[in-house]
Short mmCIF file of C-alpha atoms in Angstrom, two decimals:
data_model
loop_
_atom_site.label_atom_id
_atom_site.label_comp_id
_atom_site.label_asym_id
_atom_site.label_seq_id
_atom_site.Cartn_x
_atom_site.Cartn_y
_atom_site.Cartn_z
CA MET G 153 -17.22 8.13 36.10
CA LYS G 154 -17.53 12.13 35.69
CA LYS G 155 -14.30 12.11 33.27
CA PHE G 156 -15.46 8.44 30.90
CA TRP G 157 -12.64 8.04 28.91
CA ARG G 158 -9.66 8.29 31.98
CA GLY G 159 -12.13 6.67 33.62
CA LEU G 160 -12.44 3.32 31.48
CA LEU G 161 -8.26 3.74 31.22
CA THR G 162 -7.46 2.91 34.46
CA GLY G 163 -8.35 1.83 37.55
CA VAL G 164 -10.15 -1.86 37.68
CA LEU G 165 -11.72 -1.01 34.76
CA GLY G 166 -9.05 -0.12 32.28
CA ILE G 167 -8.02 0.26 28.77
CA GLY G 168 -9.78 -2.81 27.40
CA MET G 169 -13.22 -1.08 28.18
CA VAL G 170 -12.49 1.82 25.86
CA PHE G 171 -13.23 -0.88 23.38
CA GLY G 172 -14.91 -3.74 25.29
CA SER G 173 -14.26 -7.20 24.66
CA LEU G 174 -12.39 -7.46 21.35
CA GLY G 175 -14.26 -10.33 20.36
CA ALA G 176 -18.00 -9.24 20.85
CA ALA G 177 -19.75 -8.49 17.67
CA SER G 178 -23.04 -8.09 17.92
CA ALA G 179 -25.50 -5.41 17.78
CA ALA G 180 -25.18 -2.49 20.38
CA SER G 181 -28.14 0.41 21.09
CA THR G 182 -27.77 3.67 19.62
CA PRO G 183 -26.49 6.28 21.84
CA LYS G 184 -28.62 9.33 21.79
CA ASP G 185 -27.11 11.39 21.51
CA ILE G 186 -25.44 10.29 18.30
CA GLN G 187 -28.72 9.92 16.06
CA GLY G 188 -28.44 11.88 12.78
CA HIS G 189 -24.62 13.02 13.97
CA TRP G 190 -22.48 12.72 11.13
CA ALA G 191 -19.92 10.67 12.60
CA GLN G 192 -23.06 8.46 13.68
CA SER G 193 -22.36 5.68 10.33
CA LYS G 194 -18.45 5.10 11.82
CA VAL G 195 -19.50 5.46 15.86
CA GLN G 196 -21.98 3.17 15.85
CA ASP G 197 -19.76 0.31 13.68
CA TRP G 198 -17.60 0.39 16.33
CA LEU G 199 -20.08 0.44 19.03
CA ASP G 200 -21.95 -2.76 17.39
CA LYS G 201 -18.54 -4.78 16.96
CA GLY G 202 -17.11 -3.53 20.51
CA TYR G 203 -14.78 -1.64 20.07
CA LEU G 204 -16.05 1.27 22.16
CA THR G 205 -18.82 1.93 24.13
CA GLY G 206 -20.57 4.63 25.50
CA TYR G 207 -21.39 6.53 29.06
CA PRO G 208 -23.92 4.53 31.97
CA ASP G 209 -26.29 6.87 30.95
CA GLY G 210 -26.91 6.00 27.44
CA THR G 211 -25.22 8.56 26.01
CA PHE G 212 -21.43 8.77 24.00
CA LYS G 213 -20.90 12.78 23.77
CA PRO G 214 -19.63 13.06 20.52
CA ASN G 215 -18.66 16.44 20.52
CA LYS G 216 -16.67 16.37 23.89
CA ALA G 217 -13.19 17.01 23.08
CA ILE G 218 -9.94 13.73 23.73
CA THR G 219 -7.11 14.22 26.07
CA ARG G 220 -3.48 14.09 25.03
CA ALA G 221 -3.09 10.65 27.42
CA GLU G 222 -6.26 9.72 25.84
CA PHE G 223 -5.73 10.34 22.20
CA VAL G 224 -2.41 7.97 22.36
CA ALA G 225 -4.01 5.57 24.43
CA VAL G 226 -6.96 4.53 21.44
CA VAL G 227 -3.69 4.89 19.24
CA ASN G 228 -1.35 2.85 21.09
CA ARG G 229 -4.52 0.09 21.25
CA LEU G 230 -5.52 0.04 17.71
CA PHE G 231 -1.97 -0.31 16.21
CA SER G 232 -0.54 -2.88 19.21
CA PHE G 233 2.20 -0.76 20.69
CA LYS G 234 2.66 -2.76 23.26
CA ASP G 235 6.80 -2.64 24.09
CA THR G 236 7.39 0.54 26.76
CA ALA G 237 10.52 3.27 26.77
CA THR G 238 11.46 4.88 29.61
CA VAL G 239 8.84 8.08 30.01
CA THR G 240 11.36 12.05 31.58
CA PHE G 241 8.20 14.29 30.73
CA THR G 242 8.21 15.76 34.74
CA ASP G 243 4.45 16.06 34.31
CA VAL G 244 3.94 11.86 33.69
CA LYS G 245 4.29 10.11 36.82
CA THR G 246 4.68 6.81 37.33
CA THR G 247 1.16 6.70 39.60
CA ASN G 248 -0.23 8.41 36.92
CA TRP G 249 -2.29 6.45 34.74
CA ALA G 250 -0.99 7.35 31.43
CA TYR G 251 2.39 6.06 31.86
CA SER G 252 2.69 3.33 30.57
CA GLU G 253 0.50 4.64 27.60
CA VAL G 254 2.62 7.56 27.33
CA ALA G 255 5.67 5.41 27.97
CA LYS G 256 3.93 2.79 24.54
CA ALA G 257 3.76 5.78 22.47
CA VAL G 258 7.46 7.20 23.09
CA LYS G 259 8.57 3.41 22.84
CA ALA G 260 6.70 3.32 18.99
CA GLY G 261 7.84 6.28 18.00
CA TYR G 262 5.14 9.04 17.23
CA ILE G 263 4.61 11.33 20.18
CA ASN G 264 6.59 14.58 21.18
CA GLY G 265 6.87 16.44 24.16
CA TYR G 266 6.66 20.29 24.86
CA SER G 267 10.28 22.49 25.18
CA ASN G 268 9.75 22.45 28.43
CA ASN G 269 10.00 18.23 28.69
CA THR G 270 6.63 18.20 29.60
CA PHE G 271 3.78 15.99 27.92
CA HIS G 272 0.45 17.69 29.59
CA PRO G 273 -1.08 14.50 29.25
CA ASN G 274 -4.48 15.86 30.33
CA SER G 275 -4.72 18.96 27.64
CA PRO G 276 -6.80 18.21 24.76
CA ILE G 277 -5.28 17.12 21.25
CA THR G 278 -5.82 19.06 18.96
CA ARG G 279 -6.54 18.49 15.39
CA GLN G 280 -3.04 19.47 13.75
CA GLU G 281 -1.67 17.40 16.61
CA ALA G 282 -3.68 14.03 15.71
CA ALA G 283 -2.39 15.09 12.35
CA VAL G 284 0.97 15.08 13.49
CA ILE G 285 0.61 11.91 15.19
CA ALA G 286 -1.53 9.27 11.94
CA ALA G 287 1.84 11.04 9.87
CA LYS G 288 4.35 9.11 12.37
CA VAL G 289 2.50 6.42 13.03
CA LEU G 290 1.76 5.60 9.54
CA HIS G 291 5.51 6.87 8.20
CA LEU G 292 4.21 9.04 5.65
CA SER G 293 6.24 11.13 4.03
CA THR G 294 5.76 15.23 5.08
CA ASP G 295 7.50 16.93 2.68
CA ALA G 296 4.58 18.37 0.65
CA THR G 297 3.21 21.28 2.70
CA SER G 298 0.71 23.01 0.46
CA THR G 299 -3.52 22.45 1.22
CA THR G 300 -6.37 24.21 0.27
CA PHE G 301 -7.43 24.77 3.93
CA LYS G 302 -9.35 27.93 3.59
CA ASP G 303 -6.66 29.00 7.23
CA ALA G 304 -3.87 26.79 6.21
CA ALA G 305 -1.80 30.07 7.21
CA GLN G 306 -2.92 28.98 10.76
CA ILE G 307 -1.56 25.63 10.67
CA SER G 308 1.42 25.44 12.59
CA ALA G 309 4.97 25.26 10.37
CA TRP G 310 6.12 21.66 12.35
CA ALA G 311 2.70 20.71 11.37
CA ARG G 312 1.67 21.64 8.00
CA GLY G 313 3.51 18.60 5.89
CA SER G 314 1.82 15.77 8.30
CA VAL G 315 -2.24 17.80 7.99
CA ALA G 316 -0.81 17.82 4.00
CA ALA G 317 -0.28 14.09 3.96
CA VAL G 318 -3.51 12.81 6.44
CA ALA G 319 -5.56 15.53 4.19
CA ASN G 320 -3.91 13.66 0.58
CA LEU G 321 -5.37 10.20 2.21
CA LYS G 322 -8.55 11.40 3.61
CA ILE G 323 -7.66 10.03 7.05
CA ILE G 324 -8.56 13.97 7.52
CA THR G 325 -11.00 16.60 6.49
CA GLY G 326 -11.75 19.91 6.55
CA TYR G 327 -15.14 21.76 7.63
CA PRO G 328 -17.64 22.03 5.61
CA ASN G 329 -16.43 25.46 5.33
CA GLY G 330 -12.85 24.90 3.69
CA THR G 331 -11.75 25.20 7.13
CA PHE G 332 -9.07 21.94 8.84
CA GLY G 333 -9.08 24.18 12.32
CA PRO G 334 -5.59 23.39 13.07
CA LYS G 335 -5.42 24.76 17.70
CA LYS G 336 -8.90 22.85 17.58
CA PRO G 337 -9.59 20.64 20.04
CA LEU G 338 -10.27 16.89 18.18
CA THR G 339 -13.78 15.40 19.64
CA ARG G 340 -14.67 11.85 20.95
CA ALA G 341 -16.24 11.72 17.24
CA GLU G 342 -12.97 12.84 15.55
CA ALA G 343 -11.10 10.95 16.94
CA VAL G 344 -12.72 7.57 16.30
CA ILE G 345 -13.06 8.42 12.27
CA ILE G 346 -8.67 9.70 12.59
CA VAL G 347 -7.92 6.14 14.58
CA GLY G 348 -10.29 4.82 12.14
CA ASN G 349 -8.85 5.53 8.82
CA SER G 350 -5.75 5.50 10.52
CA SER G 351 -5.64 2.17 11.18
CA ALA G 352 -6.92 1.29 7.91
CA HIS G 353 -4.02 1.81 6.20
CA ASN G 354 -1.68 0.31 8.51
CA THR G 355 -0.31 -2.01 6.22
CA GLY G 356 2.66 -2.71 7.63
CA GLY G 357 1.50 -5.72 10.07
CA ALA G 358 -0.65 -4.71 13.05
CA SER G 359 -2.11 -7.20 14.60
CA ALA G 360 -4.86 -6.24 17.39
CA THR G 361 -7.92 -7.49 16.17
CA PRO G 362 -9.40 -3.96 15.04
CA ALA G 363 -6.42 -2.94 14.00
CA THR G 364 -7.99 -2.54 10.28
CA PRO G 365 -11.35 -1.88 10.49
CA THR G 366 -13.36 -1.69 6.92
CA PRO G 367 -14.12 1.94 5.88
CA SER G 368 -17.93 2.37 5.79
CA ALA G 369 -20.13 5.02 4.18
CA THR G 370 -20.12 7.85 6.73
CA PRO G 371 -22.51 10.29 5.94
CA ALA G 372 -21.92 14.01 4.63
CA PRO G 373 -20.36 16.12 7.04
CA THR G 374 -22.24 19.25 8.81
CA PRO G 375 -21.95 21.50 11.44
CA SER G 376 -23.34 20.34 14.38
CA THR G 377 -23.30 21.18 18.32
CA GLY G 378 -19.89 21.86 19.58
CA GLY G 379 -17.53 20.99 16.31
CA GLY G 380 -17.07 17.50 14.23
CA GLY G 381 -17.53 17.59 10.36
CA GLY G 382 -13.57 17.50 10.29
CA GLY G 383 -13.09 13.43 11.12
CA GLY G 384 -12.23 11.78 7.26
CA GLY G 385 -13.36 11.32 4.38
CA THR G 386 -14.52 7.25 3.52
CA VAL G 387 -11.47 5.80 1.73
CA SER G 388 -12.12 4.05 -1.63
CA TYR G 389 -9.19 1.65 -1.64
CA PRO G 390 -7.07 0.21 -4.31
CA THR G 391 -8.10 -3.19 -5.76
CA VAL G 392 -5.79 -6.02 -8.17
CA SER G 393 -8.78 -8.18 -9.62
CA GLY G 394 -8.40 -11.06 -12.48
CA ALA G 395 -4.79 -11.48 -11.73
CA THR G 396 -2.76 -14.48 -13.51
CA TYR G 397 -0.35 -15.41 -16.02
CA GLY G 398 0.18 -15.50 -19.20
CA HIS G 399 2.79 -16.60 -21.41
CA VAL G 400 6.00 -18.67 -19.08
CA GLY G 401 9.20 -19.97 -20.38
CA SER G 402 11.66 -21.60 -19.41
CA VAL G 403 13.64 -18.06 -17.25
CA THR G 404 10.75 -16.01 -17.90
CA ALA G 405 6.74 -14.83 -17.02
CA ASP G 406 4.26 -12.45 -17.91
CA VAL G 407 2.35 -11.57 -14.95
CA TYR G 408 -1.75 -9.75 -16.51
CA PHE G 409 -4.06 -7.94 -13.98
CA THR G 410 -7.20 -4.87 -13.81
CA SER G 411 -6.63 -2.19 -12.02
CA ASN G 412 -8.97 -0.14 -10.35
CA VAL G 413 -7.03 2.96 -10.15
CA THR G 414 -4.89 5.02 -11.57
CA GLY G 415 -1.58 5.18 -9.74
CA SER G 416 1.21 2.48 -9.43
CA VAL G 417 1.30 -0.95 -9.50
CA TYR G 418 4.12 -2.83 -7.19
CA TYR G 419 5.13 -6.17 -7.01
CA VAL G 420 7.67 -8.69 -5.76
CA VAL G 421 8.46 -12.32 -7.45
CA ALA G 422 9.64 -15.12 -5.15
CA ALA G 423 10.37 -18.76 -5.08
CA GLY G 424 8.86 -21.96 -4.69
CA SER G 425 6.04 -21.32 -1.89
CA ALA G 426 6.32 -18.08 0.20
CA ALA G 427 3.99 -17.05 2.66
CA LEU G 428 1.94 -14.03 2.00
CA PRO G 429 3.84 -11.12 2.51
CA THR G 430 2.29 -7.77 3.55
CA VAL G 431 1.71 -4.63 1.45
CA ASN G 432 4.48 -2.27 3.53
CA GLU G 433 6.36 -5.02 2.87
CA ILE G 434 6.02 -5.65 -1.39
CA TYR G 435 5.58 -1.64 -1.15
CA LEU G 436 9.43 -1.32 0.03
CA GLY G 437 10.28 -3.80 -2.04
CA SER G 438 10.13 -7.09 0.11
CA ALA G 439 9.04 -10.46 0.66
CA GLY G 440 8.91 -11.20 4.11
CA SER G 441 12.09 -11.82 6.88
CA GLY G 442 13.98 -13.83 5.08
CA VAL G 443 12.35 -14.54 1.73
CA SER G 444 14.81 -14.28 -1.56
CA VAL G 445 13.46 -11.34 -3.55
CA VAL G 446 14.10 -13.22 -6.98
CA ASN G 447 12.25 -10.33 -9.44
CA LYS G 448 10.63 -6.70 -8.59
CA GLY G 449 9.38 -3.55 -10.07
CA LEU G 450 7.06 -0.72 -10.30
CA LYS G 451 5.17 0.88 -13.09
CA PHE G 452 2.34 2.90 -13.59
CA THR G 453 -0.97 2.42 -14.43
CA THR G 454 -4.49 3.71 -15.04
CA ALA G 455 -8.03 3.31 -14.18
CA GLY G 456 -9.65 -0.22 -15.63
CA SER G 457 -6.96 -0.94 -17.43
CA THR G 458 -5.31 -4.36 -18.30
CA VAL G 459 -2.18 -3.92 -16.75
CA SER G 460 0.80 -6.99 -17.09
CA PHE G 461 4.60 -7.26 -16.72
CA SER G 462 7.66 -9.15 -17.16
CA VAL G 463 9.45 -11.92 -14.96
CA TYR G 464 13.68 -12.18 -15.07
CA GLY G 465 15.85 -14.00 -13.75
CA LEU G 466 13.72 -17.28 -12.92
CA THR G 467 15.35 -20.72 -13.10
CA ALA G 468 13.49 -23.44 -15.25
CA GLY G 469 11.21 -26.19 -14.04
CA THR G 470 10.15 -23.81 -10.73
CA ASN G 471 7.87 -22.64 -8.65
CA TYR G 472 7.06 -18.75 -8.17
CA SER G 473 5.00 -16.75 -6.76
CA ALA G 474 4.42 -13.10 -7.54
CA PHE G 475 2.51 -10.57 -4.94
CA ILE G 476 1.40 -7.23 -6.28
CA ILE G 477 -0.92 -4.44 -4.93
CA LEU G 478 -1.73 -0.80 -5.93
CA VAL G 479 -0.78 2.89 -4.71
CA ASP G 480 -2.97 5.16 -6.47
CA ASN G 481 -2.58 9.01 -7.33
CA TYR G 482 -3.57 10.00 -3.46
CA GLY G 483 -1.11 7.68 -1.86
CA ASN G 484 -4.09 5.25 -0.91
CA ARG G 485 -2.66 1.64 -1.15
CA SER G 486 -4.36 -1.58 -1.30
CA VAL G 487 -5.54 -3.02 1.99
CA SER G 488 -4.76 -6.86 0.77
CA VAL G 489 -2.69 -8.19 -1.88
CA ALA G 490 -2.89 -10.09 -5.13
CA ARG G 491 -0.84 -13.19 -6.01
CA VAL G 492 -0.50 -15.25 -8.72
CA ASP G 493 1.31 -18.72 -8.59
CA PHE G 494 3.25 -20.19 -11.79
CA LYS G 495 5.62 -22.33 -12.87
CA THR G 496 8.27 -22.10 -15.58
CA THR G 497 9.15 -23.95 -17.81
CA ALA G 498 11.57 -27.26 -17.81
CA SER G 499 14.33 -26.84 -20.07
CA THR G 500 15.05 -30.18 -22.45
CA VAL G 501 17.28 -28.71 -25.07
CA THR G 502 20.18 -25.46 -24.64
CA GLY G 503 18.41 -22.85 -24.32
CA ILE G 504 18.22 -19.04 -23.42
CA THR G 505 19.37 -18.52 -19.41
CA TYR G 506 18.85 -15.32 -19.09
CA ALA G 507 16.22 -11.94 -20.69
CA ALA G 508 15.44 -9.03 -19.64
CA SER G 509 14.82 -5.01 -20.12
CA GLY G 510 17.26 -2.55 -20.70
CA THR G 511 17.31 1.13 -21.64
CA SER G 512 14.68 2.69 -23.97
CA THR G 513 13.75 5.71 -26.21
CA THR G 514 11.81 7.09 -28.04
CA VAL G 515 11.73 4.82 -30.44
CA THR G 516 13.63 2.50 -29.14
CA SER G 517 15.58 -0.67 -26.39
CA VAL G 518 17.08 -2.96 -25.91
CA VAL G 519 16.88 -6.67 -24.89
CA TYR G 520 19.84 -8.23 -22.85
CA VAL G 521 19.56 -12.42 -23.56
CA THR G 522 21.81 -15.23 -23.31
CA TYR G 523 22.59 -17.83 -24.65
CA GLY G 524 23.32 -21.38 -22.91
CA SER G 525 26.52 -21.52 -20.82
CA ALA G 526 30.04 -21.57 -22.01
CA GLY G 527 31.27 -24.49 -23.25
CA ASP G 528 27.94 -25.21 -24.18
CA LEU G 529 28.02 -24.96 -28.63
CA ALA G 530 27.21 -21.85 -30.61
CA GLY G 531 23.63 -20.95 -31.09
CA GLN G 532 21.57 -18.35 -32.62
CA ILE G 533 18.52 -16.28 -31.16
CA ARG G 534 15.51 -15.22 -33.35
CA TYR G 535 12.99 -12.21 -31.61
CA VAL G 536 9.82 -10.57 -33.40
CA VAL G 537 8.34 -7.95 -32.04
CA ILE G 538 4.21 -7.36 -30.90
CA PRO G 539 2.95 -4.54 -29.47
CA SER G 540 1.11 -5.44 -26.36
CA ASP G 541 -2.04 -7.97 -26.37
CA PRO G 542 -4.44 -7.51 -23.12
CA SER G 543 -6.17 -9.92 -24.36
CA ILE G 544 -3.50 -12.84 -24.04
CA ALA G 545 -4.49 -13.01 -20.30
CA THR G 546 -7.60 -14.32 -21.55
CA GLY G 547 -6.54 -16.56 -23.10
CA ALA G 548 -4.92 -15.12 -26.58
CA ALA G 549 -1.51 -17.24 -27.42
CA ALA G 550 1.45 -15.60 -27.93
CA PRO G 551 3.77 -16.78 -30.63
CA THR G 552 4.84 -20.65 -30.35
CA ALA G 553 8.46 -21.21 -31.36
CA GLU G 554 8.59 -21.90 -34.69
CA GLN G 555 6.36 -18.79 -35.89
CA VAL G 556 9.05 -16.88 -33.32
CA TRP G 557 12.25 -17.65 -35.30
CA ASN G 558 10.19 -17.44 -38.67
CA GLY G 559 9.75 -13.42 -37.35
CA GLN G 560 5.33 -15.35 -37.59
CA ASN G 561 2.68 -13.60 -34.04
CA ALA G 562 0.87 -15.91 -33.64
CA SER G 563 -1.47 -16.07 -36.42
CA GLY G 564 1.44 -16.63 -38.11
CA ILE G 565 2.08 -13.67 -40.51
CA ALA G 566 5.11 -11.90 -40.44
CA VAL G 567 5.73 -9.36 -38.69
CA GLY G 568 6.13 -5.63 -39.46
CA SER G 569 9.87 -4.37 -40.82
CA GLY G 570 12.72 -3.86 -38.14
CA TRP G 571 10.11 -5.79 -35.45
CA SER G 572 11.97 -9.09 -36.65
CA GLY G 573 15.26 -10.84 -36.53
CA GLY G 574 18.25 -12.57 -34.77
CA LEU G 575 21.25 -12.74 -33.33
CA PRO G 576 22.87 -15.89 -36.64
CA VAL G 577 25.83 -17.03 -33.70
CA ILE G 578 26.09 -16.32 -30.14
CA ILE G 579 28.88 -16.94 -27.94
CA PRO G 580 27.46 -19.29 -25.16
CA GLY G 581 27.38 -18.01 -21.42
CA THR G 582 27.44 -14.26 -22.77
CA GLN G 583 24.84 -11.35 -22.08
CA THR G 584 24.49 -10.30 -25.57
CA PRO G 585 22.14 -7.17 -25.85
CA ILE G 586 19.66 -6.67 -29.17
CA THR G 587 18.39 -3.47 -29.98
CA ILE G 588 14.95 -2.87 -31.25
CA THR G 589 13.92 0.40 -33.53
CA GLY G 590 11.16 1.27 -34.85
CA LEU G 591 8.92 1.51 -31.63
CA ALA G 592 6.45 4.83 -31.53
CA SER G 593 6.50 6.60 -28.34
CA GLY G 594 5.13 6.05 -24.87
CA LYS G 595 4.22 2.62 -26.39
CA GLU G 596 5.21 -1.19 -24.45
CA TYR G 597 6.10 -3.93 -26.63
CA LYS G 598 6.41 -7.94 -25.56
CA VAL G 599 9.58 -8.86 -27.09
CA TYR G 600 9.51 -13.14 -27.63
CA LEU G 601 12.73 -14.92 -28.54
CA VAL G 602 13.76 -18.27 -29.36
CA ALA G 603 17.24 -20.02 -29.32
CA GLY G 604 18.17 -22.90 -31.64
CA ASP G 605 20.60 -24.79 -33.18
CA GLY G 606 20.46 -24.91 -35.93
CA THR G 607 19.12 -28.25 -36.74
CA GLY G 608 15.06 -27.64 -36.38
CA GLY G 609 15.47 -27.57 -32.75
CA TYR G 610 14.24 -24.79 -30.80
CA SER G 611 14.37 -23.96 -27.11
CA THR G 612 11.22 -22.17 -25.01
CA VAL G 613 10.15 -19.47 -25.70
CA GLU G 614 10.55 -16.83 -23.41
CA VAL G 615 8.97 -12.90 -23.62
CA VAL G 616 10.26 -9.22 -22.15
CA THR G 617 8.59 -6.52 -21.66
CA VAL G 618 9.71 -3.18 -22.82
CA GLN G 619 8.58 0.50 -23.24
CA THR G 620 9.26 3.65 -25.30
CA LYS G 621 9.49 7.62 -23.19
#
């Protein structure tokens, strides 16, 4: 076994031996050459979980270079790439142990050969080449090319966007001296960290058991013989907590939760008991294959804040599920999806059949509302505007239908001038705009609406969130 990784990936040992038995999860002995190494924590974690094994002599050789073929084999395994394509590289023959692994990588679309149609399977993969693979596998945007590495000028033009993308996500970090070492061979230890961090970001649904290893604390990188220390940083993931619903009407609903990061909220809403979609599906505005999305949106949040959003386009007396993820300002996504199930109120009288927010300025906002359906008797709509109050998520009441009709908040106190009003006569089935004035710049408000026919009967209260610029 002069070449350990190749030996593991071929012949009687097979590729599975790189990661050991996928079902294994018992403490493994610590190779003598990783004790005190900057990557010891992650390497040992993978050894304990059976994702990989060491050399027969009790070593791991963390600073040994990994070849291009060996690296794609590891990526294929962790990301569950199994489909193959025809390989046309002149230096990768069907008899080569790496042929099937290169074929998988070609099919997955994350490798390119050299200009002379070769792949150089036995050449050490460089750090910038590994960055390009990670960016392609994760479908990262490579538009931004700026980095703070001292040797940024040494990064090849074709790799700069990828290096910037993976560095921003802490998939790959630089060395303690501030350099990146783009053309240095990637070591076995660095490969473990980089592939581990990449697979942790793989929210698109890879199915292999180790496809989403939980990142564990990695000691601060320090120089070591033969390189190292530039694998990747510990990834801290955005998390949704306390997700719940607030006021629920017949065609609208409020959802509340707390964010642990500053960044963006992505959500989708589907009817019925939809299966939990993946993080990536929600990021793309989908609730999963074949599932109809009723409502979706994006809004910004700050760490530790209670966030709310209103859901529109609902049907009375129907079950819905809202699915939520977070993406922080570094591009890190939630590793799990938050779910809020709720049921809209059944409609017993002619009421509001549609309500949603429109455009906003710094001091005004437009809300669109529809009363009843064509052929119904004409009715009235009244509303009150109240600054968003996160305490509603913890039990504080929204105003009742009678309070909204009388221009009051939940305490029965009349709201300020311009923050209540109505449409005295509205044609049923016609979408009508309501322009709300007197708002403050950069603030969020809740607009509560109720319909009535002038005889003392009220519809269910509906809620719309508006945000001024």
